[in-house]
Tab-separated table of C-alpha atoms in Angstrom:
chain	number	residue	atom	x	y	z
A	137	UNK	CA	0.000	0.000	0.000
A	138	UNK	CA	1.456	3.312	-1.107
A	139	UNK	CA	1.331	6.095	1.482
A	140	UNK	CA	0.171	9.404	0.075
A	141	UNK	CA	2.622	12.210	0.770
A	142	UNK	CA	1.437	15.603	1.994
A	143	UNK	CA	2.083	18.731	-0.124
A	144	UNK	CA	4.600	20.031	2.417
A	145	UNK	CA	6.482	16.736	2.222
A	146	UNK	CA	6.610	16.962	-1.571
A	147	UNK	CA	7.917	20.538	-1.399
A	148	UNK	CA	10.563	19.476	1.092
A	149	UNK	CA	11.694	16.560	-1.090
A	150	UNK	CA	11.906	18.763	-4.207
A	151	UNK	CA	13.908	21.378	-2.306
A	152	UNK	CA	16.113	18.632	-0.864
A	153	UNK	CA	16.856	17.152	-4.297
A	154	UNK	CA	17.696	20.557	-5.736
A	155	UNK	CA	19.970	21.408	-2.813
A	156	UNK	CA	21.817	18.088	-2.931
A	157	UNK	CA	22.090	18.340	-6.709
A	158	UNK	CA	23.573	21.824	-6.412
A	159	UNK	CA	26.081	20.707	-3.769
A	160	UNK	CA	27.044	17.735	-5.933
A	161	UNK	CA	27.686	20.021	-8.904
A	162	UNK	CA	29.886	22.314	-6.824
A	163	UNK	CA	32.049	19.266	-6.050
A	164	UNK	CA	31.930	17.704	-9.512
A	165	UNK	CA	32.367	20.677	-11.843
A	166	UNK	CA	35.874	21.643	-10.600
A	167	UNK	CA	37.018	18.069	-11.254
A	168	UNK	CA	35.522	18.151	-14.740
A	169	UNK	CA	37.309	21.452	-15.394
A	170	UNK	CA	40.621	19.967	-14.236
A	171	UNK	CA	40.014	16.964	-16.479
A	172	UNK	CA	39.394	19.227	-19.490
A	173	UNK	CA	42.462	21.379	-18.787
A	174	UNK	CA	44.723	18.362	-18.368
A	175	UNK	CA	43.807	17.098	-21.862
A	176	UNK	CA	43.807	20.487	-23.628
A	177	UNK	CA	46.387	22.197	-25.839
A	178	UNK	CA	48.694	24.765	-24.328
A	179	UNK	CA	47.352	27.629	-26.428
A	180	UNK	CA	43.779	26.927	-25.333
A	181	UNK	CA	44.701	26.704	-21.643
A	182	UNK	CA	46.755	29.922	-21.770
A	183	UNK	CA	43.829	31.686	-23.454
A	184	UNK	CA	41.429	30.485	-20.691
A	185	UNK	CA	39.268	28.930	-23.404
A	186	UNK	CA	38.784	25.593	-21.629
A	187	UNK	CA	35.729	25.022	-19.462
A	188	UNK	CA	34.282	21.513	-19.223
A	189	UNK	CA	35.503	19.919	-22.448
A	190	UNK	CA	39.094	19.480	-23.719
A	191	UNK	CA	40.161	21.712	-26.606
A	192	UNK	CA	43.101	20.742	-28.763
A	193	UNK	CA	43.138	17.264	-27.239
A	194	UNK	CA	46.547	15.931	-26.182
A	195	UNK	CA	47.996	13.757	-23.421
A	196	UNK	CA	51.275	15.630	-22.935
A	197	UNK	CA	50.603	16.383	-19.245
A	198	UNK	CA	49.998	12.722	-18.409
A	199	UNK	CA	52.999	11.608	-20.450
A	200	UNK	CA	55.194	14.012	-18.511
A	201	UNK	CA	53.910	12.843	-15.115
A	202	UNK	CA	54.129	9.137	-15.965
A	203	UNK	CA	57.683	9.614	-17.229
A	204	UNK	CA	58.673	11.037	-13.822
A	205	UNK	CA	59.847	8.287	-11.463
A	206	UNK	CA	59.158	10.521	-8.451
A	207	UNK	CA	55.421	10.077	-9.034
A	208	UNK	CA	55.682	6.285	-8.909
A	209	UNK	CA	57.951	6.393	-5.842
A	210	UNK	CA	55.468	8.595	-3.995
A	211	UNK	CA	52.553	6.464	-5.193
A	212	UNK	CA	54.259	3.317	-3.881
A	213	UNK	CA	54.976	4.958	-0.521
A	214	UNK	CA	51.331	5.981	-0.171
A	215	UNK	CA	50.049	2.509	-1.094
A	216	UNK	CA	52.363	0.949	1.499
A	217	UNK	CA	51.298	3.571	4.020
A	218	UNK	CA	47.600	2.948	3.425
A	219	UNK	CA	47.936	-0.835	3.721
A	220	UNK	CA	50.189	-0.912	6.799
A	221	UNK	CA	48.454	2.052	8.426
A	222	UNK	CA	45.043	0.478	7.871
A	223	UNK	CA	46.179	-2.776	9.513
A	224	UNK	CA	47.762	-1.053	12.524
A	225	UNK	CA	44.866	1.372	12.967
A	226	UNK	CA	42.210	-1.330	12.706
A	227	UNK	CA	43.954	-3.688	15.148
A	228	UNK	CA	44.422	-0.957	17.757
A	229	UNK	CA	40.905	0.426	17.277
A	230	UNK	CA	39.338	-3.004	17.840
A	231	UNK	CA	41.550	-3.848	20.822
A	232	UNK	CA	40.673	-0.547	22.511
A	233	UNK	CA	36.998	-0.328	21.523
A	234	UNK	CA	36.021	-3.855	22.582
A	235	UNK	CA	36.941	-3.591	26.291
A	236	UNK	CA	35.675	0.008	26.478
A	237	UNK	CA	32.275	-1.214	25.275
A	238	UNK	CA	31.769	-3.194	28.509
A	239	UNK	CA	29.478	-1.207	30.820
A	240	UNK	CA	29.473	-3.735	33.656
A	241	UNK	CA	32.108	-2.685	36.261
A	242	UNK	CA	32.480	-6.328	37.222
A	243	UNK	CA	33.917	-7.010	33.770
A	244	UNK	CA	36.112	-3.930	33.390
A	245	UNK	CA	36.448	-2.071	36.681
A	246	UNK	CA	38.551	0.862	35.408
A	247	UNK	CA	36.616	1.418	32.191
A	248	UNK	CA	35.548	5.003	32.909
A	249	UNK	CA	39.113	6.101	33.695
A	250	UNK	CA	40.423	4.667	30.462
A	251	UNK	CA	37.501	6.190	28.564
A	252	UNK	CA	38.270	9.669	29.889
A	253	UNK	CA	41.971	9.128	29.270
A	254	UNK	CA	41.322	8.460	25.591
A	255	UNK	CA	38.602	11.107	25.206
A	256	UNK	CA	40.926	13.849	26.453
A	257	UNK	CA	43.201	13.166	23.473
A	258	UNK	CA	40.351	14.175	21.138
A	259	UNK	CA	40.276	17.671	22.644
A	260	UNK	CA	43.874	18.313	23.669
A	261	UNK	CA	47.173	17.459	22.031
A	262	UNK	CA	50.776	18.417	22.543
A	263	UNK	CA	50.935	20.612	19.469
A	264	UNK	CA	53.166	20.556	16.431
A	265	UNK	CA	56.534	21.258	18.062
A	266	UNK	CA	56.245	18.703	20.914
A	267	UNK	CA	54.982	16.094	18.457
A	268	UNK	CA	57.897	16.769	16.133
A	269	UNK	CA	60.339	16.519	19.046
A	270	UNK	CA	58.863	13.169	20.088
A	271	UNK	CA	59.184	11.814	16.536
A	272	UNK	CA	62.724	13.189	16.313
A	273	UNK	CA	63.806	11.723	19.667
A	274	UNK	CA	62.467	8.342	18.549
A	275	UNK	CA	64.759	8.604	15.494
A	276	UNK	CA	61.885	8.444	13.031
A	277	UNK	CA	62.729	11.501	10.920
A	278	UNK	CA	62.955	10.339	7.279
A	279	UNK	CA	61.472	7.039	8.470
A	280	UNK	CA	58.406	5.437	6.907
A	281	UNK	CA	56.943	4.738	10.362
A	282	UNK	CA	56.790	8.496	11.083
A	283	UNK	CA	53.836	8.560	8.685
A	284	UNK	CA	51.934	5.877	10.613
A	285	UNK	CA	52.732	5.691	14.334
A	286	UNK	CA	51.805	9.274	15.406
A	287	UNK	CA	48.223	8.620	14.208
A	288	UNK	CA	48.070	4.943	15.116
A	289	UNK	CA	44.924	5.235	17.278
A	290	UNK	CA	42.269	7.644	15.930
A	291	UNK	CA	39.892	8.121	18.849
A	292	UNK	CA	36.927	9.126	16.699
A	293	UNK	CA	37.037	5.707	15.044
A	294	UNK	CA	37.333	4.070	18.469
A	295	UNK	CA	34.078	5.767	19.504
A	296	UNK	CA	32.299	4.482	16.394
A	297	UNK	CA	33.454	0.912	17.026
A	298	UNK	CA	32.825	1.098	20.770
A	299	UNK	CA	29.224	2.206	20.384
A	300	UNK	CA	28.607	-0.313	17.607
A	301	UNK	CA	29.834	-3.089	19.932
A	302	UNK	CA	27.572	-1.762	22.695
A	303	UNK	CA	24.582	-1.934	20.344
A	304	UNK	CA	24.978	-5.677	19.736
A	305	UNK	CA	22.838	-8.015	21.868
A	306	UNK	CA	24.637	-8.974	25.066
A	307	UNK	CA	22.902	-12.345	25.088
A	308	UNK	CA	25.115	-13.490	22.200
A	309	UNK	CA	28.269	-12.756	24.165
A	310	UNK	CA	26.901	-14.343	27.323
A	311	UNK	CA	25.997	-17.514	25.412
A	312	UNK	CA	29.514	-17.725	23.991
A	313	UNK	CA	31.080	-17.288	27.436
A	314	UNK	CA	28.805	-19.971	28.888
A	315	UNK	CA	29.928	-22.322	26.109
A	316	UNK	CA	33.544	-21.840	27.179
A	317	UNK	CA	34.778	-19.139	24.823
A	318	UNK	CA	37.170	-16.561	26.260
A	319	UNK	CA	36.980	-12.812	25.638
A	320	UNK	CA	39.338	-12.859	22.690
A	321	UNK	CA	37.487	-15.691	20.942
A	322	UNK	CA	34.176	-13.923	21.581
A	323	UNK	CA	35.522	-10.733	20.026
A	324	UNK	CA	37.109	-12.491	17.039
A	325	UNK	CA	34.416	-15.001	16.136
A	326	UNK	CA	31.225	-13.234	17.217
A	327	UNK	CA	31.616	-9.485	17.485
A	328	UNK	CA	33.808	-8.820	14.446
A	329	UNK	CA	31.701	-10.826	11.953
A	330	UNK	CA	28.637	-8.894	13.147
A	331	UNK	CA	30.451	-5.564	12.855
A	332	UNK	CA	31.072	-5.414	9.104
A	333	UNK	CA	29.208	-2.085	8.645
A	334	UNK	CA	31.208	-0.421	11.392
A	335	UNK	CA	34.484	-1.975	10.247
A	336	UNK	CA	33.848	-0.763	6.698
A	337	UNK	CA	33.060	2.745	7.944
A	338	UNK	CA	36.161	2.904	10.118
A	339	UNK	CA	38.267	1.470	7.295
A	340	UNK	CA	37.016	4.181	4.943
A	341	UNK	CA	37.925	6.925	7.421
A	342	UNK	CA	41.367	5.423	8.014
A	343	UNK	CA	42.154	4.843	4.332
A	344	UNK	CA	41.059	8.334	3.285
A	345	UNK	CA	43.006	9.886	6.157
A	346	UNK	CA	46.224	8.101	5.196
A	347	UNK	CA	45.742	8.758	1.487
A	348	UNK	CA	45.050	12.492	1.877
A	349	UNK	CA	47.686	13.222	4.530
A	350	UNK	CA	50.430	15.528	3.243
A	351	UNK	CA	51.603	17.680	6.152
A	352	UNK	CA	53.293	14.888	8.102
A	353	UNK	CA	55.313	13.946	5.016
A	354	UNK	CA	56.361	17.581	4.649
A	355	UNK	CA	57.648	17.971	8.212
A	356	UNK	CA	59.006	14.466	8.860
A	357	UNK	CA	60.637	13.794	5.490
A	358	UNK	CA	63.684	15.837	4.480
A	359	UNK	CA	64.243	13.960	1.210
A	360	UNK	CA	61.792	14.436	-1.704
A	361	UNK	CA	62.130	10.799	-2.748
A	362	UNK	CA	60.550	9.824	0.595
A	363	UNK	CA	57.473	12.019	0.114
A	364	UNK	CA	54.049	10.318	0.128
A	365	UNK	CA	51.824	11.052	-2.850
A	366	UNK	CA	49.922	14.033	-1.435
A	367	UNK	CA	53.097	15.709	-0.200
A	368	UNK	CA	54.541	15.290	-3.679
A	369	UNK	CA	51.337	16.742	-5.118
A	370	UNK	CA	51.576	19.740	-2.783
A	371	UNK	CA	55.173	20.388	-3.784
A	372	UNK	CA	54.295	20.236	-7.494
A	373	UNK	CA	51.234	22.470	-7.162
A	374	UNK	CA	53.241	25.136	-5.343
A	375	UNK	CA	56.599	24.890	-7.083
A	376	UNK	CA	56.166	23.387	-10.559
A	377	UNK	CA	57.834	25.329	-13.373
A	378	UNK	CA	57.440	24.384	-17.035
A	379	UNK	CA	60.960	25.639	-17.711
A	380	UNK	CA	62.300	22.698	-15.669
A	381	UNK	CA	61.441	20.303	-18.494
A	382	UNK	CA	64.823	19.207	-19.841
A	383	UNK	CA	65.940	19.085	-23.456
A	384	UNK	CA	66.389	15.307	-23.148
A	385	UNK	CA	62.727	14.938	-22.186
A	386	UNK	CA	61.699	17.119	-25.131
A	387	UNK	CA	63.768	14.972	-27.503
A	388	UNK	CA	62.125	11.790	-26.225
A	389	UNK	CA	58.647	13.304	-26.286
A	390	UNK	CA	58.121	16.400	-28.510
A	391	UNK	CA	54.518	16.634	-27.259
A	392	UNK	CA	55.887	18.054	-23.991
A	393	UNK	CA	56.090	21.392	-25.795
A	394	UNK	CA	52.326	21.474	-25.255
A	395	UNK	CA	52.628	21.095	-21.474
A	396	UNK	CA	51.390	23.914	-19.258
A	397	UNK	CA	51.702	24.361	-15.513
A	398	UNK	CA	47.915	24.237	-15.119
A	399	UNK	CA	47.706	21.103	-17.248
A	400	UNK	CA	50.379	19.326	-15.196
A	401	UNK	CA	48.725	20.296	-11.925
A	402	UNK	CA	45.277	19.263	-13.161
A	403	UNK	CA	46.527	15.911	-14.429
A	404	UNK	CA	48.424	15.213	-11.215
A	405	UNK	CA	45.447	16.116	-9.024
A	406	UNK	CA	43.276	13.706	-11.003
A	407	UNK	CA	45.880	10.916	-10.849
A	408	UNK	CA	46.102	11.386	-7.077
A	409	UNK	CA	42.349	11.659	-6.496
A	410	UNK	CA	40.786	9.017	-8.744
A	411	UNK	CA	42.279	5.941	-6.943
A	412	UNK	CA	40.728	6.881	-3.595
A	413	UNK	CA	37.413	7.745	-5.258
A	414	UNK	CA	37.250	4.189	-6.582
A	415	UNK	CA	37.184	2.872	-3.006
A	416	UNK	CA	33.860	4.547	-2.112
A	417	UNK	CA	31.495	2.366	-4.213
A	418	UNK	CA	32.744	-0.797	-2.478
A	419	UNK	CA	32.153	0.557	1.044
A	420	UNK	CA	29.170	2.825	0.492
A	421	UNK	CA	26.517	0.204	1.294
A	422	UNK	CA	28.027	-0.246	4.779
A	423	UNK	CA	28.748	3.415	5.436
A	424	UNK	CA	25.343	4.708	6.579
A	425	UNK	CA	24.628	1.714	8.817
A	426	UNK	CA	28.101	1.921	10.337
A	427	UNK	CA	27.852	5.616	11.169
A	428	UNK	CA	24.274	5.501	12.504
A	429	UNK	CA	24.708	2.391	14.634
A	430	UNK	CA	28.107	3.622	15.802
A	431	UNK	CA	26.867	7.051	16.874
A	432	UNK	CA	27.755	8.109	20.391
A	433	UNK	CA	25.199	6.985	22.948
A	434	UNK	CA	26.888	8.079	26.151
């Protein structure tokens, strides 16, 4: 049976669709413009004649980027960072969130003290200079682990997992304990399989955070060849100069004469952005359920 909507509801839905459509266009149109610029001829880009469709189609910008080994080095560092960082983050998030989800003081007597201890870190931190000094004293400058360990336990993700665990029926856990399972087995074989929406949501936050991070690479890495992808992107966007294209590169690829600074930057932004955008469709179906069920219920 179809429920008839009131006129006010219809007006709200129309307004909502228009608003969301407008917001989507404000996000999508700049990417389309970058795409068009990256595939356009130099003369058209310099004349500001490119809007949302390439003019004087060429692939010189992409050929220049893909001929630069620094791009592939930074891409490899970011892939390794995302994979290792995701594993470390997820393990620590689960190991912290599971015991903090136990409300019964007979199970975890000091829960509230640990909860406040972790929550304080969401509001206060040591600041940039103390954090840098800690990383430096641990001899992690120019080290790959400097990109992972300082953000090894994101507390916001812990809260999502903790409240998702608290929303699961306690009778399931009690039945497992009665059958002889210990806490670790209960977490591994019962709670985690039931927590796929929350795990997918947390994984998305962690992966995007590691992929988009650029500032830590800038302050902890003194050598450009150790830059993660977004730090490399930031350095190119701010410092790229077309005059740095060498004569040897021009001899190997005459199309590089068509390269512009805006074309290189647009192509590089797309090459850095598209891979992470491809992750969203695989996790989207879990995202809403994970966020809603993992909302704070304190």
